[in-house]
PDB file of C-alpha atoms in Angstrom:
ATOM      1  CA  UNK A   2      95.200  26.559  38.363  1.00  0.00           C
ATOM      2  CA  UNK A   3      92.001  26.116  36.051  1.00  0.00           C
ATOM      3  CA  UNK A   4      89.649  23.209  37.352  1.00  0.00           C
ATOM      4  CA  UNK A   5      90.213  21.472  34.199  1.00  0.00           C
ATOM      5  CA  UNK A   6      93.533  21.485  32.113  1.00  0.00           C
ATOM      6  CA  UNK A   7      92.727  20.530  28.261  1.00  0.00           C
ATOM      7  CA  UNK A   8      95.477  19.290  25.818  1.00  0.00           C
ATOM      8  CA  UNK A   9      95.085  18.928  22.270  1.00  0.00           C
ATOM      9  CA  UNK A  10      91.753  20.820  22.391  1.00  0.00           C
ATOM     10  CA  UNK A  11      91.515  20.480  17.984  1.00  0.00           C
ATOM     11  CA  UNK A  12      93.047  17.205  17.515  1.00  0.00           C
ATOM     12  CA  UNK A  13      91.027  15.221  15.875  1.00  0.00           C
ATOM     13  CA  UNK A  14      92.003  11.970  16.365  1.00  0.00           C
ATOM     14  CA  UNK A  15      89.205   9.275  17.306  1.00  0.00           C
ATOM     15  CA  UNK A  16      90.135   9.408  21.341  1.00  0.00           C
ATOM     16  CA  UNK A  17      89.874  11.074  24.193  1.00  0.00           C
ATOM     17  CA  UNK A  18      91.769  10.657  27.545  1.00  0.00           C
ATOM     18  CA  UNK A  19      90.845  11.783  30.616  1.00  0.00           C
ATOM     19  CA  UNK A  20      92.465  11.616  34.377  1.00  0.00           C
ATOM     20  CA  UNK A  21      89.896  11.655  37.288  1.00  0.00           C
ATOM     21  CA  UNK A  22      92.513  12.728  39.806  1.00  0.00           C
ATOM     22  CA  UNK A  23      95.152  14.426  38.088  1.00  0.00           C
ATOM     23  CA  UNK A  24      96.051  17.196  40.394  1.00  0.00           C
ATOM     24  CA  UNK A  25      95.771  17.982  43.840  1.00  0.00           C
ATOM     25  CA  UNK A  26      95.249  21.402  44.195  1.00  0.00           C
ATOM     26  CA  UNK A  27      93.308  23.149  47.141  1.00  0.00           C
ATOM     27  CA  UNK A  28      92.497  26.733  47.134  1.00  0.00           C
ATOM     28  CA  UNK A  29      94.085  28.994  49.673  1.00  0.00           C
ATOM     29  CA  UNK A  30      90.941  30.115  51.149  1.00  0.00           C
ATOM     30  CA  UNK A  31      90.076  26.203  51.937  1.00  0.00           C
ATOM     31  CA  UNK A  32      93.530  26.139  54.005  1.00  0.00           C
ATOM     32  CA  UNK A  33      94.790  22.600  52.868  1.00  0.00           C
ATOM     33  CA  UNK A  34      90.946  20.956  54.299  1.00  0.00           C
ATOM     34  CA  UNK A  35      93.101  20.881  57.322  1.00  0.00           C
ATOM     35  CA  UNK A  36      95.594  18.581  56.298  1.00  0.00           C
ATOM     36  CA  UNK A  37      99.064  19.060  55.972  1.00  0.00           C
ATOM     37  CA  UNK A  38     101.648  18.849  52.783  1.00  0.00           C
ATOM     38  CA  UNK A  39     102.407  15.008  52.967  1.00  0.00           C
ATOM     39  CA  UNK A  40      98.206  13.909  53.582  1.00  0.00           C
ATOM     40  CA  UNK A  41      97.951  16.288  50.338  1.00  0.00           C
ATOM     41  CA  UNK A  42     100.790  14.741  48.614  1.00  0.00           C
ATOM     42  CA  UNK A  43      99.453  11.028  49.240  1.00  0.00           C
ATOM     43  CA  UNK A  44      96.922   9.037  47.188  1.00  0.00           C
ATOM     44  CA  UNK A  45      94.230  10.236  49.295  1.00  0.00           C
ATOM     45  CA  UNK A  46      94.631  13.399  47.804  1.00  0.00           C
ATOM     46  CA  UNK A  47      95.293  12.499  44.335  1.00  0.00           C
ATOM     47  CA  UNK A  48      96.633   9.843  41.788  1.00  0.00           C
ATOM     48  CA  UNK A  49     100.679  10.710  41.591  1.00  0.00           C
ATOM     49  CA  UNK A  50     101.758  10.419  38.102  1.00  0.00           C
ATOM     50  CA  UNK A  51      98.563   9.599  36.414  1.00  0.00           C
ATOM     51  CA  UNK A  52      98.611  12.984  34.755  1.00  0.00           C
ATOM     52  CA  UNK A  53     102.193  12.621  33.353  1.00  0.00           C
ATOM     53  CA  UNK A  54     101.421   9.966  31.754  1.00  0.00           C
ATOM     54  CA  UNK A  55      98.019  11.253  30.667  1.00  0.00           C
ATOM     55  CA  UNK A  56      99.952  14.029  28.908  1.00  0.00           C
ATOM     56  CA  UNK A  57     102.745  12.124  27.512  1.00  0.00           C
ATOM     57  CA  UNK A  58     100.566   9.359  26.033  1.00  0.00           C
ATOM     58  CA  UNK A  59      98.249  11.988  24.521  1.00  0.00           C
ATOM     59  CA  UNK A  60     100.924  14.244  22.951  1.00  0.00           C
ATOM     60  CA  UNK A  61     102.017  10.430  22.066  1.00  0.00           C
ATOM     61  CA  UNK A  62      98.984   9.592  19.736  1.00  0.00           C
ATOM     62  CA  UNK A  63      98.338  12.965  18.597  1.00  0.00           C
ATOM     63  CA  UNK A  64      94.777  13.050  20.834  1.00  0.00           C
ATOM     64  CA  UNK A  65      93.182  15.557  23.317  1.00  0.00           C
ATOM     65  CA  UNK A  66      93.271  15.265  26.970  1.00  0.00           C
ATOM     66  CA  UNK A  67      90.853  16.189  29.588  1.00  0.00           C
ATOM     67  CA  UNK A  68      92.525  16.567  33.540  1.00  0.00           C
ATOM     68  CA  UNK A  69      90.742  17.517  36.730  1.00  0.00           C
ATOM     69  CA  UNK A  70      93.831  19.483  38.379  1.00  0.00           C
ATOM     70  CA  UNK A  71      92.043  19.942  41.742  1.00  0.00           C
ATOM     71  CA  UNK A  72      92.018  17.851  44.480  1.00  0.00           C
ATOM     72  CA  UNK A  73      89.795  14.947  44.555  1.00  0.00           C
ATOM     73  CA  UNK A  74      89.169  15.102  48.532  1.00  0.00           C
ATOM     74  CA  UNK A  75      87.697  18.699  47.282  1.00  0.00           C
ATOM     75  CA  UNK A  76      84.956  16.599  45.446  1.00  0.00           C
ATOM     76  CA  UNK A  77      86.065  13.181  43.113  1.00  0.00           C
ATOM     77  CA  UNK A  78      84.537  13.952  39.833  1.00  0.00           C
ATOM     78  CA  UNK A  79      84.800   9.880  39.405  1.00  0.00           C
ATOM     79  CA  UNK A  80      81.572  10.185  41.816  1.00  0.00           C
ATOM     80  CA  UNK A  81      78.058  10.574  41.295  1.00  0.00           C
ATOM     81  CA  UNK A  82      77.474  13.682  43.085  1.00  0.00           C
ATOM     82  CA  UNK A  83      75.807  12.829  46.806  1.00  0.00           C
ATOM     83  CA  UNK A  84      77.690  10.008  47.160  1.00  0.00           C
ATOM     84  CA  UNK A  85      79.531   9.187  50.526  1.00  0.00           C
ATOM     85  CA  UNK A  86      82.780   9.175  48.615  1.00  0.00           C
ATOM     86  CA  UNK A  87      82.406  12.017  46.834  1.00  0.00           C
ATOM     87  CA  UNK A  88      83.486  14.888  49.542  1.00  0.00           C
ATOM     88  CA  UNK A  89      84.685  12.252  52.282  1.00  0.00           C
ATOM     89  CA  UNK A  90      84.987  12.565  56.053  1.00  0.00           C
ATOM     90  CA  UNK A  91      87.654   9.847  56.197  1.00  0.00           C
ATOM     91  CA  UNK A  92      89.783   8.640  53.477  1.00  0.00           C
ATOM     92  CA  UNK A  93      92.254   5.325  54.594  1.00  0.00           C
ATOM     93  CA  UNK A  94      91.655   6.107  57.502  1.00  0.00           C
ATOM     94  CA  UNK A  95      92.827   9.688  57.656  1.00  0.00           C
ATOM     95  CA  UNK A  96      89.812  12.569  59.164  1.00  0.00           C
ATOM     96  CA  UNK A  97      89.382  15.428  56.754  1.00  0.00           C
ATOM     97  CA  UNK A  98      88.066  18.058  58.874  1.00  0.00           C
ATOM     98  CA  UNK A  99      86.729  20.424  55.857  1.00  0.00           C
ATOM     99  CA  UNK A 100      84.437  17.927  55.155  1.00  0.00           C
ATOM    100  CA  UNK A 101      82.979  17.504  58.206  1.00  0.00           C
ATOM    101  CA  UNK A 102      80.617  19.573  58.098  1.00  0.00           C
ATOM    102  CA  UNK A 103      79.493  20.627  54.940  1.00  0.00           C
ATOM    103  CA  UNK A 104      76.387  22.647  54.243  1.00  0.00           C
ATOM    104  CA  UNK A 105      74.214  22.212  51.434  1.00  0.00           C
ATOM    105  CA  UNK A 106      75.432  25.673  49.712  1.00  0.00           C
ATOM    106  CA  UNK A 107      79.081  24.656  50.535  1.00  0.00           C
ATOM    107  CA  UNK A 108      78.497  21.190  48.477  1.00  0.00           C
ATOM    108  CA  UNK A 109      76.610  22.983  45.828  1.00  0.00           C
ATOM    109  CA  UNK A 110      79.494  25.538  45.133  1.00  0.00           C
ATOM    110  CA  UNK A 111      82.119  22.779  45.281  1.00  0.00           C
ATOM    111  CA  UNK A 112      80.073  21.247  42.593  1.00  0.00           C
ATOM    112  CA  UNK A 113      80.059  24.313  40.537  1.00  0.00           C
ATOM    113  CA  UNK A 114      83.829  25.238  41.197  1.00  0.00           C
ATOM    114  CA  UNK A 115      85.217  22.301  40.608  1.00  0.00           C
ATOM    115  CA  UNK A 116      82.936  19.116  39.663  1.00  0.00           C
ATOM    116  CA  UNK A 117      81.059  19.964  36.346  1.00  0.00           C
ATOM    117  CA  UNK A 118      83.310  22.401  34.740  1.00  0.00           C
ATOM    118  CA  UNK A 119      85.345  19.229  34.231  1.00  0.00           C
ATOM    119  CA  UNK A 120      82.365  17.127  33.091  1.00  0.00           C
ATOM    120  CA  UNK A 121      81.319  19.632  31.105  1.00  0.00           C
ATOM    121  CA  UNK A 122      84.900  19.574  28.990  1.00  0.00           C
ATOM    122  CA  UNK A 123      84.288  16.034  28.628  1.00  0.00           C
ATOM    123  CA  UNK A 124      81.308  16.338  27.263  1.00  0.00           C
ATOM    124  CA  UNK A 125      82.381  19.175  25.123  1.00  0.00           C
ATOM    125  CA  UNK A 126      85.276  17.258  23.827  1.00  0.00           C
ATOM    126  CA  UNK A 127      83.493  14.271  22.893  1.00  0.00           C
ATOM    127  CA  UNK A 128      80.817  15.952  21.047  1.00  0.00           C
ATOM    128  CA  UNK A 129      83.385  17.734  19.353  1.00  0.00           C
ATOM    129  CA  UNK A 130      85.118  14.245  18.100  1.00  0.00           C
ATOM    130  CA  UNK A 131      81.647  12.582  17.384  1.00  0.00           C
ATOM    131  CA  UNK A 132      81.157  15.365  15.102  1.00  0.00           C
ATOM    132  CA  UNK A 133      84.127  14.664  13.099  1.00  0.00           C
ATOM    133  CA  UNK A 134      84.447  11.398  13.033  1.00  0.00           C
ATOM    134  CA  UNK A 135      83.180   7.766  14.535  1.00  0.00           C
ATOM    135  CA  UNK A 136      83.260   6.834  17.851  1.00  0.00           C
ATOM    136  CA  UNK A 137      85.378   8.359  19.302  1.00  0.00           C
ATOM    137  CA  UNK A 138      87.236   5.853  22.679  1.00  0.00           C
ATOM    138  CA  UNK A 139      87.374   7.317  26.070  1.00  0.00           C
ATOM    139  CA  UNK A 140      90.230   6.085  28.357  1.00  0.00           C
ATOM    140  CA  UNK A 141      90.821   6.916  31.664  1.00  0.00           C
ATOM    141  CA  UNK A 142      93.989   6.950  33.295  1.00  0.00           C
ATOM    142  CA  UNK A 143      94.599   6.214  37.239  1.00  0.00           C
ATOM    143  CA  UNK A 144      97.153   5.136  39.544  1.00  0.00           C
ATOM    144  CA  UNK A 145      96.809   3.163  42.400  1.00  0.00           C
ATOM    145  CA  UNK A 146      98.559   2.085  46.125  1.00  0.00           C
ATOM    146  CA  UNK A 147     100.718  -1.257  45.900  1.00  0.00           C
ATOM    147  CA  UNK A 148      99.330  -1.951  49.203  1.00  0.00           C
ATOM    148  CA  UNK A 149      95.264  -1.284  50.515  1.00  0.00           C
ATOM    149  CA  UNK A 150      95.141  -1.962  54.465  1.00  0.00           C
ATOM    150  CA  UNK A 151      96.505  -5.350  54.613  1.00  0.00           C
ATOM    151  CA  UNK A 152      95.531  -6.275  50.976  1.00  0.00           C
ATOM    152  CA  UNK A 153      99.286  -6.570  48.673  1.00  0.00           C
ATOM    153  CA  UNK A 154      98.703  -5.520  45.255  1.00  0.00           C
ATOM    154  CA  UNK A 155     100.687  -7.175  42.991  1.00  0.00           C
ATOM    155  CA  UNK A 156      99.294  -6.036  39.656  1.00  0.00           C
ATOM    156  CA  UNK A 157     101.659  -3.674  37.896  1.00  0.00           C
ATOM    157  CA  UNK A 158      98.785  -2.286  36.084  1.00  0.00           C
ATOM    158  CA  UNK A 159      95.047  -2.864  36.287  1.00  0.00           C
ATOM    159  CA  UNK A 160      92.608  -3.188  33.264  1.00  0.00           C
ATOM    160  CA  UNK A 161      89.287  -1.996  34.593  1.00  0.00           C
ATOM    161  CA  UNK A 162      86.031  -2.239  32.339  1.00  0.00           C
ATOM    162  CA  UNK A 163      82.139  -2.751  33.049  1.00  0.00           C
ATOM    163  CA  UNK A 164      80.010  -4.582  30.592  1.00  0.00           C
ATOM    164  CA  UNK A 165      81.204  -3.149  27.025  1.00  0.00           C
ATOM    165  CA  UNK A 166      84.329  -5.033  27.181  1.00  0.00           C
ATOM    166  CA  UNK A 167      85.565  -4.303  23.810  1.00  0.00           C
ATOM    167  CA  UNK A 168      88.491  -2.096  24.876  1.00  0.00           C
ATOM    168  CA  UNK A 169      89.134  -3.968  28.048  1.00  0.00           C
ATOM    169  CA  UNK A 170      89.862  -7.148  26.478  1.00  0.00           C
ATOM    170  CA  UNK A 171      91.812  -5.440  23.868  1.00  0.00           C
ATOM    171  CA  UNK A 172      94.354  -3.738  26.012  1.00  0.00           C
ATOM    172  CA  UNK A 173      94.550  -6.841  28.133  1.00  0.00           C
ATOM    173  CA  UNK A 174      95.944  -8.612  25.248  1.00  0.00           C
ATOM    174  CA  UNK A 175      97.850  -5.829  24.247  1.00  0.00           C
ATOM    175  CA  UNK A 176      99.513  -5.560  27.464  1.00  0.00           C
ATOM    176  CA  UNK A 177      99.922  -9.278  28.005  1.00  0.00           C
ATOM    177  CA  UNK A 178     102.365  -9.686  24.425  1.00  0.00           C
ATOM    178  CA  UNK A 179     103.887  -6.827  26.027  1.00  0.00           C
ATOM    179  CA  UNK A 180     106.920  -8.904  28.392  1.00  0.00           C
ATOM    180  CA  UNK A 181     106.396  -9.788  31.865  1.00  0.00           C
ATOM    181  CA  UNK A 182     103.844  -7.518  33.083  1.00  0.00           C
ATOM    182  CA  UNK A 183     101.019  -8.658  35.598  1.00  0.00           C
ATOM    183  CA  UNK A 184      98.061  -7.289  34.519  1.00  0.00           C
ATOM    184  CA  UNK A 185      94.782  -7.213  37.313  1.00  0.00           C
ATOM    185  CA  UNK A 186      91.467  -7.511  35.026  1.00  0.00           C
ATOM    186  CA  UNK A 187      89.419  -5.487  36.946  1.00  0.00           C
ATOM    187  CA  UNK A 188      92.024  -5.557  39.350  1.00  0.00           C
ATOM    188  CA  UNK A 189      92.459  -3.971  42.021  1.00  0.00           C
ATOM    189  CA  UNK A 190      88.660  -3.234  41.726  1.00  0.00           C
ATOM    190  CA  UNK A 191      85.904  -3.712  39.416  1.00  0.00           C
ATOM    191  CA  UNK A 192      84.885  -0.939  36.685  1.00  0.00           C
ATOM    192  CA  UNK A 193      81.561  -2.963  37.262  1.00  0.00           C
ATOM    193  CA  UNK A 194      81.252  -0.998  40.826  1.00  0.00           C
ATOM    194  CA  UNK A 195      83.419   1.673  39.708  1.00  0.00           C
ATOM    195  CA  UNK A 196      84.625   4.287  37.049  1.00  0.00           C
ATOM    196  CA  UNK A 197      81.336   6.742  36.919  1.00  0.00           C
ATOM    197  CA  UNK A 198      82.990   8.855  34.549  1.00  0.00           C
ATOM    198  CA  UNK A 199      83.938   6.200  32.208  1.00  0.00           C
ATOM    199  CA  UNK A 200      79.882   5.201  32.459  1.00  0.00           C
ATOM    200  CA  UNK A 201      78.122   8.753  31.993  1.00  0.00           C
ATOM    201  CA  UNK A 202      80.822   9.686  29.246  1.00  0.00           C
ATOM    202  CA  UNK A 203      81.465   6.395  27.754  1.00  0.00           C
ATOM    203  CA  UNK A 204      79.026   3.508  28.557  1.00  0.00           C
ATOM    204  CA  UNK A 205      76.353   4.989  28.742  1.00  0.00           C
ATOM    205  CA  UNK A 206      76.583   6.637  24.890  1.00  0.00           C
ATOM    206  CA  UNK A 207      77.688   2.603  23.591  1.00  0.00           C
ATOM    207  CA  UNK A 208      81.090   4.268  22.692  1.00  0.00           C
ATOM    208  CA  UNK A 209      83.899   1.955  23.867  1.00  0.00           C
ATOM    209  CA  UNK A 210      86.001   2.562  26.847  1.00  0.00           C
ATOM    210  CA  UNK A 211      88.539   2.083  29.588  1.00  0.00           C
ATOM    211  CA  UNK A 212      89.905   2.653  32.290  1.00  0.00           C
ATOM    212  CA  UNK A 213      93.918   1.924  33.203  1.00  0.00           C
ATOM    213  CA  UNK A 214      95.239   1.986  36.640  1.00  0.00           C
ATOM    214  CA  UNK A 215      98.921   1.942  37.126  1.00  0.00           C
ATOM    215  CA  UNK A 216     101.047   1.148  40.390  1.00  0.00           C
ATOM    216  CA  UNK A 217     102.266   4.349  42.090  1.00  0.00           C
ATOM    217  CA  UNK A 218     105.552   2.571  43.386  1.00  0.00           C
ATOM    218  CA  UNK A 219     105.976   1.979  39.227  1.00  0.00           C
ATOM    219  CA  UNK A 220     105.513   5.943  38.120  1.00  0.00           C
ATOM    220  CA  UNK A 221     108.826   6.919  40.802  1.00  0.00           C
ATOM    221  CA  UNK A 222     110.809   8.926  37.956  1.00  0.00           C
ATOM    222  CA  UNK A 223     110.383  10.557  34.981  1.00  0.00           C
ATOM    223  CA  UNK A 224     111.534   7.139  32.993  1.00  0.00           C
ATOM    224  CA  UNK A 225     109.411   5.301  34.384  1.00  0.00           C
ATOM    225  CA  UNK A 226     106.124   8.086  32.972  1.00  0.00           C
ATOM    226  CA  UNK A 227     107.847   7.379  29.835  1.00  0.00           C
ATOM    227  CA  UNK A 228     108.001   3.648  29.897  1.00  0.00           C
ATOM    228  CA  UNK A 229     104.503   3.182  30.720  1.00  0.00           C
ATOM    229  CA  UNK A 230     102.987   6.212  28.547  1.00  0.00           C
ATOM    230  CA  UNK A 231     105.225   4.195  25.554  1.00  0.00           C
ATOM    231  CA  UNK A 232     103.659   0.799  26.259  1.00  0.00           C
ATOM    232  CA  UNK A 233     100.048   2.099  26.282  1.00  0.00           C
ATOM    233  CA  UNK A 234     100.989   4.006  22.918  1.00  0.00           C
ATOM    234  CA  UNK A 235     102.157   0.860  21.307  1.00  0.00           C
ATOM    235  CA  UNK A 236      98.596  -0.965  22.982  1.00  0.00           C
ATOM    236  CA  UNK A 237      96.012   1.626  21.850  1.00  0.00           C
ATOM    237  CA  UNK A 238      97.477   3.256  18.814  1.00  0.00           C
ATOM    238  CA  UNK A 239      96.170   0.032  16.662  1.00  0.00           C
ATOM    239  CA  UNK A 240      92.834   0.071  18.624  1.00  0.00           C
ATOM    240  CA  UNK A 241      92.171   3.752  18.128  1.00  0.00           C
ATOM    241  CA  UNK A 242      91.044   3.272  14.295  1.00  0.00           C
ATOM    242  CA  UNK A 243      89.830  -0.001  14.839  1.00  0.00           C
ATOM    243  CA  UNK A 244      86.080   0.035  13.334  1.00  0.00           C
ATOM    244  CA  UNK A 245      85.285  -2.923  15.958  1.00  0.00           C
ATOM    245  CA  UNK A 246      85.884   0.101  18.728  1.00  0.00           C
ATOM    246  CA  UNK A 247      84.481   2.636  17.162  1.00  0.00           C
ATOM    247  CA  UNK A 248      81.095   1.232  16.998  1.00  0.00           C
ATOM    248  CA  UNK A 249      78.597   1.947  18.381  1.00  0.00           C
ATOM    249  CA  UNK A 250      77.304  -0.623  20.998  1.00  0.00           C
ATOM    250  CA  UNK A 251      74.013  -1.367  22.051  1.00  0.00           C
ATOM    251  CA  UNK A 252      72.968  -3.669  25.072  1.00  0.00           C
TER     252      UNK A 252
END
């Protein structure tokens, strides 16, 4: 496939979703980084069904969609490049030989291949809104393991934000009038230590954002992509044209 799949490219609407780890493609010529099908199929490789519900909830509220469709052992574009993490040797505990020994040049061209086309369509897509309109919001959808080593996880869906907490808070609410639904705040990490993307794209411009993390074990079925791309329609949809999040923020 294309590095970067973009839906919606001319809606206008004032938001923009985005999945880090939407697909996990490898290239033939990189022959699986020496894994087999199930290591590629696991969340080392990927976050299952964070890009169905990326697509549903964006056909949802009528918005454009940015997904990375390649896989994130490749290089995670939720990285700063050069960071440990960002072409790992071991991830949970599983060796990724292709990444053992990288070369400079082999970094470089997985950076060019794979890493900043998709910043790049960010970038493009939110100039494209800013031009339009205010704001526009940037959320970020994930998925995550219900267990982490020996750490349970018993959030159904996380809430992750770093110090512009407009959105954050918002959907926490949101989500909380919702029914029973345990909802991590900055759970099962913090978007303090993580979510790059969300801070070059988002943060870092004082346009309001998020990030939502969903359980894998809750995203089995194609009902289940629906259920959760429904709630988060029926949580953002009233946010979206909120002048409060479309602000601009300065720290």
């Amino acid at each position: 496939p294309e590095p970067v799949l973009i839906l919606n490219p001319a809606n206008a609407r004032t938001v923009l979703i985005i999945a880090d780890h939407a697909g996990n493609a490898v290239p033939a010529a990189m022959k699986q980084l020496g894994l087999n099908a199930d290591d590629l199929n696991r969340h080392i490789a990927w976050d299952p069904g964070a890009a169905l519900v990326a697509k549903e909830l964006a056909n949802r509220l009528a918005a454009t969609a940015v997904l990375s469709q390649y896989s994130r052992l490749i290089v995670d574009p939720n990285r700063p490049l050069g960071d440990g993490s960002s072409m790992p040797i071991i991830s949970d505990a599983t060796h990724i030989p292709a990444n053992a020994e990288l070369t400079d040049t082999e970094r470089s061209l997985r950076a060019e291949l794979f890493y900043w086309p998709y910043h790049q369509a960010i970038s493009h897509q939110m100039a494209r809104l800013r031009r339009t309109g205010p704001g526009p919001v940037l959320v970020s959808i994930h998925s995550f393991t219900p267990d982490f080593g020996d750490e349970e996880r018993p959030w159904h869906i996380g809430v992750m934000a770093a110090t512009d907490r407009r959105l954050g808070d918002a959907v926490i609410v949101g989500l909380a009038e919702s029914g029973d639904i345990n909802v991590g705040d900055n759970q099962p990490y913090s978007g303090v230590g993580y979510g790059y993307t969300l801070k070059i794209h988002g943060g870092s411009q004082g346009l309001a954002n998020v990030q939502i993390e969903i359980r894998q074990d809750l995203l089995a079925d194609h009902s289940d992509i629906l259920h959760w791309a429904g709630l988060l329609e029926r949580v953002l949809n009233p946010l979206i044209d909120d002048p409060e999040m479309l602000a601009i923020a300065h720290h």
